[in-house]
Every structure is written in structure tokens, then in C-alpha cells.
Amino acid sequence: MNIGLLGFGTIGTGVYELINLNKGRFSKNLEEQAVITKILDRDPNKKVDPSDTAAKIVTNADDIIEDPDIKIVVALLGGMDFEYGLIKRALQNKKHVVTANKAVISEYFEELLTIAAENGVILRYEASVGGGIPIIESLKEELKINRVNEVKGILNGTTNFILSKMTEEGADFDDTLKLAQSIGFAEADPTADIEGYDVSRKLSILSSLAYGGIVKDEDVRKRGLADVRAVDIEMAGDFGYIIKYLGHSILKEKDQVYTTVEPVLFKEASIMSNVNSEFNIVSIVGDIIGELQFYGKGAGKDATANAVVGDVLYILNCIKDDNYPKPTRFAKQLDKCGVSAFEGRYYLRVDIPDHEAFAYVMDVVSEVCDEKSVIVSDDRVFFMTDVMAADVFDAMADKIKERCACFYARIYE
Ligand code: HSE
């Protein structure tokens, strides 16, 4: 069974090692040998392992997409349009596809699954969410018995690494981001990670599956993390909380869906607070099973390659048994209702440039929040508010930001 690999970067190399270089137990699981025969890489001088006689590097994707001997395409290029086009063509050419590309899956989820079903092939995307955590398959299993009405998780390794380091070392955001980049943890352009796009794509994939209707990346409210400062971590700690970056969606009656990506304060002793560095956690709540949590490495070569190769193995077994899964359908039209369902007390820090600003901030906060604790310290004021809805708090924070820098986070009780 020939496999074509699109992309020979970190994850592609991990997949290549597991399949062609017999690292791990993959080849022992197969009666029939499956092997990568072609690898797409821009650099024609890139070499496969000298011991490997099966694979060769190609620089033209058509060499894989149009190759009738290739039955499975593993798409690990990243980005959007180019890989979307290749995945679509591969499916139309009746090749099974495995991908880790969350941007493509979240944007073209329904279309690609429909094309796969029309062509009698399988599209798998386990590695698109939570790296090595087998959350997609587990969620599908739970949905056979449960109605799932909540999904939440720490879904980004880069921001979790940054927050963990800031918490451990009292370091500030910019320095920790630079450190994360210098050790290859954060990407050169970390925008998708720190502005919430990476989490929202993962959340939209999980929410679409969980609620049975499409939730798109653009439906998800995204609050970035770049405003968090060492002083926020310290102040949260004084109150017994840890700051985490959370993706969260809730399904309410009448198919109403609420989605958010935002910094959140968790009690120090909570499970969420103890998920550190590149580790991710996903929690789903089913009406029968209650809450289930899935924990593991959310990024990195081996963990992600493991999920990709697991999908390849799944497809090989379907082919062997001639038994294909029922295509996933998104039958429901969900009503995307914003963030008003996310209620909680809030932590708020405002930097105060002058006396007038202080009076302004106190007025703005008091307009919508009667009950609050206030701590004034040098040129900052800190609030712990009463329970407020997220949309009300956002509107208040927008007014504060007209005059002052601030950071705020919902407290998860
Ligand atoms: N940039 C992502 C992260 C990679 O840091 O989690 C895995 O999706």
C-alpha cells in the first residue's frame, strides 16, 4: 500500500520515521506492508534515510496527487489554500487523506467530508486537535450514546508553555515568548497562537463534531493573550488562582451555541491549573457520562506523528476489512449566540496613567458592577468583580481601553 507524504518538516519527518524506518510498532501491526513512496518537499536536495530504498523526494505535488499507485495521502504542509487544494484533489482522485491541518479542516470541514463520502474514501484529522491526544475518535465514540453540551480545553502548547514559565519564574510575557521562540517552541510568527486563532480552529472542529452542526473559526470570539503581565500572574496567585488560556463552547436549548477563546483563572488545585507546558487537556461533558477529560502532549514531533500514523493505521484496517465508517454529517443548523452564556466573577487589572484616568475607570466599572473588591497599588488598580456576563464585561473593558491599558480574565468557579 503506497503512501504519499506532503511535507517533510518536523511532523512529516516523525511520520516518515514511524512508517518507513520502523520506529515504534507500526509495521508490526500490518499483514500487508504500507510504505511512503513519495515525499513532497520544496528542496530537491533533501534526502531520505540512506537505508530507505522505498521513498524518494519529489518537488511537484502532482507526482503524488496524480500517482495511481498512491492510495493514501498524508497532508502535513500547513497553511491554507495550497494544502486545501491538494487535499480536495486527492479525495477527488479517490485517495484516502490524513491531515493535521486544523486551518483547512475547520474552514472546509463539511465540504471535504462530503467530497470524501462522494468518492468512497476516508478523511482523517485526529492530529488537527490536541496533537497526540486521541480526542476526535474518543468524542465520536461518546456521541454514540451521549448528547455532548460542553467542550473546553487548554488547546495550545505555545501559550500554555508561556503561561507555565511566567507562573514558575515570574517572567514577563514578551521575554517568555522570545524564550519559547529561541528553543523552537513558538513559531517565528506566533500570531495564530497568541491571538487565539489556533485554539479557535481546534475548538470549532471539536464543537462541530460535538454538536452535530458546523461551528466555524469566525464564529468563535477570540481574546488574545498578549496583554497578560507578570503582575497578573502574581495577583491571581495571591487569590489562589492560576491563569490559563481556554477554548470553551457550550450548547444550550434550541441549538444555541456559545464559543470563546480567552484567558481564564482556575483554582490552583484544579486539574486545569496543573496542565503545564506543551501539555493540553480537553474536557467534554455528556448527558450520560458526565465530564470526561483527555490529557496529553498537544504538540511536538512524536506526539503529533503518533496521531497521524494512528489515522493511517485506521484507514489500512478499513481497507483490509473492506469496512468503511459511516460518513460524518452536520445535520443541524446551529444558532451562534456569542458569549453571553459565559458568566463569572472577573479579575481586572488597569494601568492608571493619571488621576483623571483613575476616576474614569472607577466610574466605568461602577456603572455595571456594584459588588467588587478594589486594590490600588502605585499606578495600577486591580478589581475582583461580582458575577458578570462576558458580553457586558467586554463592553465595559472596551470603554476602559479608550484611556488605559488593562488585562482581564473570567474566574472559572
Ligand atoms: N502551535 C500549536 C501549539 C501546534 O502550540 O499548540 C499544535 O497545534
XYZ file of C-alpha atoms and ligand atoms in Angstrom:
421
model
C 0.000 0.000 0.000
C 1.729 3.175 -1.175
C 1.507 6.376 0.819
C 2.345 9.883 -0.404
C 3.608 12.380 2.164
C 3.044 16.090 1.601
C 5.592 17.913 3.752
C 8.896 16.788 5.254
C 9.104 19.183 8.204
C 9.090 18.229 11.855
C 5.856 16.221 11.871
C 6.451 14.810 8.369
C 9.836 13.512 9.488
C 8.224 11.954 12.554
C 5.651 10.196 10.371
C 8.360 9.028 7.960
C 10.386 7.541 10.841
C 7.378 5.652 12.197
C 6.295 4.247 8.842
C 9.440 3.759 6.748
C 12.189 3.487 9.364
C 10.273 1.091 11.610
C 10.495 3.289 14.682
C 7.703 2.147 17.003
C 5.415 -0.798 16.311
C 3.547 0.459 13.263
C 4.863 -2.026 10.686
C 4.289 -4.938 13.072
C 0.588 -4.094 13.055
C 0.210 -4.788 9.373
C -0.050 -8.004 7.476
C 0.448 -6.078 4.284
C 3.373 -3.657 4.130
C 2.471 0.010 3.879
C 5.195 2.386 2.906
C 5.762 6.015 1.978
C 6.953 6.040 -1.626
C 6.984 9.776 -2.345
C 7.596 12.808 -0.158
C 6.837 16.342 -1.323
C 9.491 18.861 -0.300
C 10.417 22.177 -1.873
C 14.125 21.329 -1.627
C 15.155 18.736 -4.291
C 18.401 18.113 -2.379
C 16.586 16.930 0.733
C 17.466 13.273 1.332
C 15.583 10.319 2.721
C 17.407 7.985 5.097
C 20.219 6.076 3.268
C 18.785 2.753 4.490
C 15.416 3.501 2.881
C 15.003 2.260 -0.683
C 11.242 2.856 -0.852
C 10.852 6.636 -0.669
C 12.018 9.458 -2.871
C 11.689 13.234 -2.678
C 9.504 14.987 -5.242
C 9.111 18.732 -5.674
C 5.852 18.675 -7.628
C 2.708 17.767 -5.692
C 1.143 16.302 -8.849
C 3.688 13.463 -8.636
C 1.747 12.344 -5.562
C -1.806 13.540 -6.219
C -1.879 12.039 -9.747
C 0.019 8.838 -8.914
C -2.469 5.944 -9.300
C -0.327 3.709 -7.069
C -0.630 6.044 -4.105
C -3.763 5.165 -2.113
C -3.233 7.314 0.981
C -2.079 10.933 1.080
C -0.738 12.329 4.354
C -1.002 16.121 4.205
C 1.321 17.918 6.625
C 2.306 21.089 4.790
C 0.337 23.523 6.965
C -1.012 26.831 5.640
C -4.368 27.144 3.963
C -5.083 27.416 0.234
C -2.350 25.226 -1.229
C -2.926 22.310 1.103
C -6.715 22.671 0.852
C -6.431 22.349 -2.949
C -4.214 19.277 -2.661
C -6.448 17.554 -0.103
C -9.503 18.202 -2.251
C -7.837 16.854 -5.393
C -6.503 13.816 -3.551
C -10.023 12.975 -2.328
C -11.468 13.554 -5.817
C -8.794 11.163 -7.139
C -10.170 8.606 -4.674
C -7.233 8.672 -2.305
C -7.739 8.464 1.434
C -6.378 11.511 3.228
C -4.873 12.031 6.671
C -4.053 15.562 7.757
C -3.026 17.572 10.816
C -4.081 20.844 9.174
C -6.596 22.426 11.574
C -6.929 25.583 9.474
C -8.066 23.607 6.427
C -10.305 21.227 8.397
C -12.027 23.970 10.385
C -12.630 26.095 7.277
C -13.646 23.357 4.821
C -14.868 20.646 7.203
C -18.242 19.878 5.630
C -17.089 20.254 2.030
C -14.100 17.926 2.430
C -16.095 15.274 4.296
C -18.743 15.412 1.561
C -16.140 15.023 -1.190
C -14.597 12.087 0.708
C -18.027 10.421 1.048
C -18.878 11.006 -2.639
C -15.618 9.362 -3.655
C -15.850 6.441 -1.236
C -12.688 7.380 0.647
C -11.852 8.334 4.229
C -10.669 11.709 5.549
C -8.989 11.574 8.963
C -7.732 14.526 11.019
C -7.009 13.290 14.558
C -3.761 15.297 14.787
C -5.542 18.554 13.947
C -6.676 18.919 17.581
C -4.656 18.224 20.708
C -1.563 16.765 18.998
C -1.174 13.270 20.393
C -4.429 13.227 22.388
C -6.928 10.881 20.683
C -9.801 13.301 21.231
C -11.544 13.192 17.844
C -12.095 9.445 17.891
C -12.986 9.458 21.596
C -15.524 12.228 21.059
C -17.136 10.317 18.184
C -17.380 7.239 20.415
C -19.070 9.183 23.233
C -21.518 10.717 20.769
C -22.900 7.261 20.016
C -24.507 7.312 23.487
C -24.318 10.890 24.762
C -25.531 14.313 23.847
C -22.471 16.492 24.420
C -23.264 20.015 25.590
C -19.925 21.470 26.611
C -16.366 21.360 25.293
C -13.470 23.162 26.875
C -9.748 22.825 26.923
C -6.225 24.072 27.057
C -5.568 23.505 23.388
C -2.390 25.405 22.586
C 1.070 24.255 23.643
C 2.826 27.549 22.896
C 0.635 29.743 25.091
C 0.490 27.091 27.797
C 4.302 26.938 27.783
C 4.435 30.746 28.076
C 1.910 30.872 30.937
C 3.589 27.967 32.757
C 7.004 29.668 32.545
C 5.561 33.010 33.634
C 3.907 31.286 36.595
C 7.024 29.325 37.590
C 9.554 32.110 37.121
C 7.655 35.353 37.480
C 8.872 36.306 33.989
C 7.021 38.698 31.698
C 5.136 37.858 28.520
C 7.497 39.283 25.877
C 10.627 37.698 27.384
C 8.911 34.336 27.737
C 7.627 34.457 24.157
C 11.197 35.152 22.954
C 12.448 32.219 25.035
C 9.743 29.978 23.562
C 10.839 31.018 20.063
C 14.556 30.536 20.792
C 14.025 26.922 21.861
C 11.793 26.203 18.881
C 8.614 26.005 20.889
C 6.822 29.019 19.476
C 6.804 29.710 15.774
C 8.719 32.669 14.274
C 5.305 34.241 13.680
C 3.361 33.334 16.836
C 0.254 35.356 15.892
C -2.050 32.354 15.454
C -1.060 31.019 18.873
C -1.160 34.194 20.960
C -4.144 35.806 19.237
C -6.312 32.721 19.679
C -6.704 31.537 16.069
C -5.013 28.210 16.699
C -7.300 27.472 19.659
C -10.428 28.692 17.900
C -9.781 26.411 14.901
C -9.373 23.440 17.229
C -12.440 24.462 19.229
C -14.513 24.872 16.066
C -13.591 21.344 14.901
C -14.455 19.818 18.298
C -17.657 21.854 18.642
C -18.858 20.960 15.132
C -18.416 17.269 15.890
C -19.826 17.513 19.416
C -22.961 19.489 18.498
C -23.613 17.979 15.064
C -23.589 21.273 13.140
C -20.870 23.449 11.708
C -19.153 25.922 14.023
C -16.621 27.976 12.096
C -13.460 29.635 13.291
C -15.039 33.026 12.559
C -17.979 32.183 14.885
C -15.607 31.971 17.840
C -14.866 35.032 19.956
C -11.074 35.278 20.342
C -9.365 37.259 23.056
C -5.575 37.286 22.658
C -3.121 36.613 25.452
C -0.501 39.300 24.765
C -1.804 41.700 27.451
C -1.042 39.371 30.347
C 1.779 40.586 32.623
C 3.832 39.035 35.418
C 1.855 41.145 37.876
C -1.410 39.471 36.755
C 0.027 36.023 37.354
C 1.256 37.145 40.760
C -2.021 38.799 41.746
C -4.053 35.786 40.579
C -1.715 33.598 42.648
C -2.337 35.750 45.735
C -6.048 34.982 45.356
C -5.323 31.248 44.856
C -5.730 31.116 41.062
C -3.626 30.170 38.037
C -4.144 31.860 34.641
C -4.748 29.553 31.689
C -5.710 30.144 28.052
C -9.008 28.392 27.447
C -11.127 27.414 24.468
C -14.705 26.919 25.645
C -18.018 26.191 23.943
C -21.475 25.485 25.344
C -24.606 24.122 23.673
C -27.889 25.359 25.137
C -31.515 24.607 24.284
C -32.731 25.310 20.735
C -29.284 24.514 19.319
C -27.810 27.730 20.644
C -24.024 27.656 20.733
C -21.690 29.976 22.666
C -17.960 29.956 21.956
C -14.936 31.758 23.337
C -11.150 31.689 23.473
C -9.866 33.700 26.427
C -7.617 33.814 29.471
C -9.354 32.273 32.477
C -8.470 31.949 36.175
C -8.693 28.439 37.607
C -8.382 27.488 41.273
C -4.789 26.430 41.943
C -5.824 22.901 42.911
C -7.949 22.308 39.799
C -6.898 19.841 37.129
C -6.758 22.618 34.511
C -4.267 24.578 36.620
C -1.933 21.638 36.673
C -1.726 21.159 32.911
C 1.629 22.690 32.090
C 3.992 23.483 29.252
C 3.246 21.716 25.948
C 0.579 19.539 27.532
C -3.044 20.014 26.507
C -6.296 18.959 28.114
C -9.727 18.582 26.551
C -12.867 18.224 28.632
C -16.226 17.198 27.217
C -19.491 16.961 29.117
C -22.010 14.335 28.026
C -25.545 13.993 29.369
C -24.977 10.350 30.342
C -21.256 10.074 31.052
C -20.815 13.486 32.719
C -17.414 15.153 32.388
C -14.565 13.367 30.649
C -11.052 14.779 30.443
C -8.341 13.877 27.976
C -4.763 14.882 28.767
C -1.540 14.545 26.818
C 1.056 16.216 24.653
C -0.685 18.738 22.444
C 2.237 19.495 20.166
C 5.635 18.181 19.140
C 7.064 15.762 16.618
C 6.472 12.335 18.116
C 3.091 13.002 19.750
C 1.625 14.515 16.591
C 3.220 11.922 14.294
C 1.722 9.241 16.539
C -1.776 10.622 15.915
C -1.167 10.883 12.158
C 0.121 7.327 11.912
C -2.792 6.132 14.034
C -5.087 7.545 11.346
C -3.084 5.804 8.608
C -3.408 2.542 10.502
C -7.159 3.075 10.896
C -7.519 3.528 7.128
C -5.367 0.477 6.384
C -7.571 -1.635 8.633
C -10.744 -0.306 6.954
C -9.280 -1.228 3.561
C -8.189 -4.651 4.813
C -11.628 -5.425 6.277
C -13.444 -3.626 3.450
C -15.456 -1.931 6.170
C -15.636 1.862 5.973
C -17.107 4.114 8.688
C -20.355 5.983 8.118
C -19.532 9.489 6.870
C -19.778 12.259 9.479
C -22.722 14.566 8.754
C -23.501 18.001 10.149
C -27.269 17.877 10.034
C -28.056 20.743 12.421
C -28.103 24.478 11.765
C -26.669 25.847 14.978
C -27.551 29.286 16.263
C -24.272 31.105 17.057
C -25.129 33.269 20.037
C -21.879 34.963 21.036
C -20.593 34.915 24.614
C -23.425 35.932 26.941
C -23.684 32.404 28.392
C -20.173 32.716 29.865
C -20.789 34.238 33.259
C -18.420 34.608 36.153
C -16.605 36.869 38.509
C -13.712 38.659 36.840
C -10.158 39.647 37.628
C -9.297 43.043 36.091
C -6.034 44.999 36.150
C -5.968 48.567 34.809
C -2.801 50.647 34.365
C -3.531 54.195 35.542
C -1.601 57.000 33.828
C -3.083 59.885 35.902
C -5.722 60.941 38.461
C -8.393 61.641 35.856
C -7.945 58.157 34.431
C -8.422 56.654 37.880
C -11.726 58.483 38.365
C -12.793 57.499 34.837
C -12.053 53.803 35.424
C -13.866 53.768 38.773
C -16.943 55.321 37.105
C -16.894 52.909 34.164
C -16.616 49.855 36.418
C -19.226 51.114 38.903
C -21.759 51.687 36.104
C -22.109 47.932 35.553
C -20.716 46.357 38.706
C -21.832 47.238 42.234
C -20.091 44.500 44.184
C -16.320 44.428 43.729
C -13.052 44.304 45.655
C -10.584 47.017 44.678
C -6.835 47.107 45.305
C -4.910 50.261 44.382
C -1.159 49.880 44.039
C 1.187 52.553 42.607
C -0.026 53.202 39.080
C -2.372 50.236 38.846
C -5.787 49.289 40.108
C -6.977 45.698 40.474
C -10.593 44.537 40.681
C -12.289 41.303 41.585
C -15.834 41.788 40.353
C -19.168 40.211 41.106
C -20.636 37.735 38.583
C -20.976 39.350 35.157
C -21.821 38.108 31.676
C -18.906 38.106 29.223
C -20.560 40.470 26.738
C -21.260 43.022 29.489
C -17.695 42.787 30.731
C -16.266 43.129 27.196
C -18.274 46.332 26.623
C -17.021 47.754 29.901
C -13.413 46.788 29.109
C -13.684 48.460 25.695
C -14.560 51.712 27.455
C -11.592 51.330 29.828
C -9.259 50.673 26.888
C -10.176 54.062 25.406
C -7.995 55.594 28.156
C -5.931 52.836 29.823
C -4.152 49.544 29.205
C -5.778 46.630 31.001
C -5.962 42.853 31.319
C -8.973 40.821 32.444
C -9.898 37.200 32.859
C -13.035 35.319 33.847
C -12.809 33.290 37.038
C -13.849 29.680 36.490
C -15.586 28.517 39.675
N 1.214 25.875 17.507
C 0.441 24.801 18.037
C 0.574 24.764 19.559
C 0.889 23.498 17.442
O 1.439 25.476 20.088
O -0.183 24.075 20.220
C -0.047 22.350 17.668
O -1.303 22.582 17.103
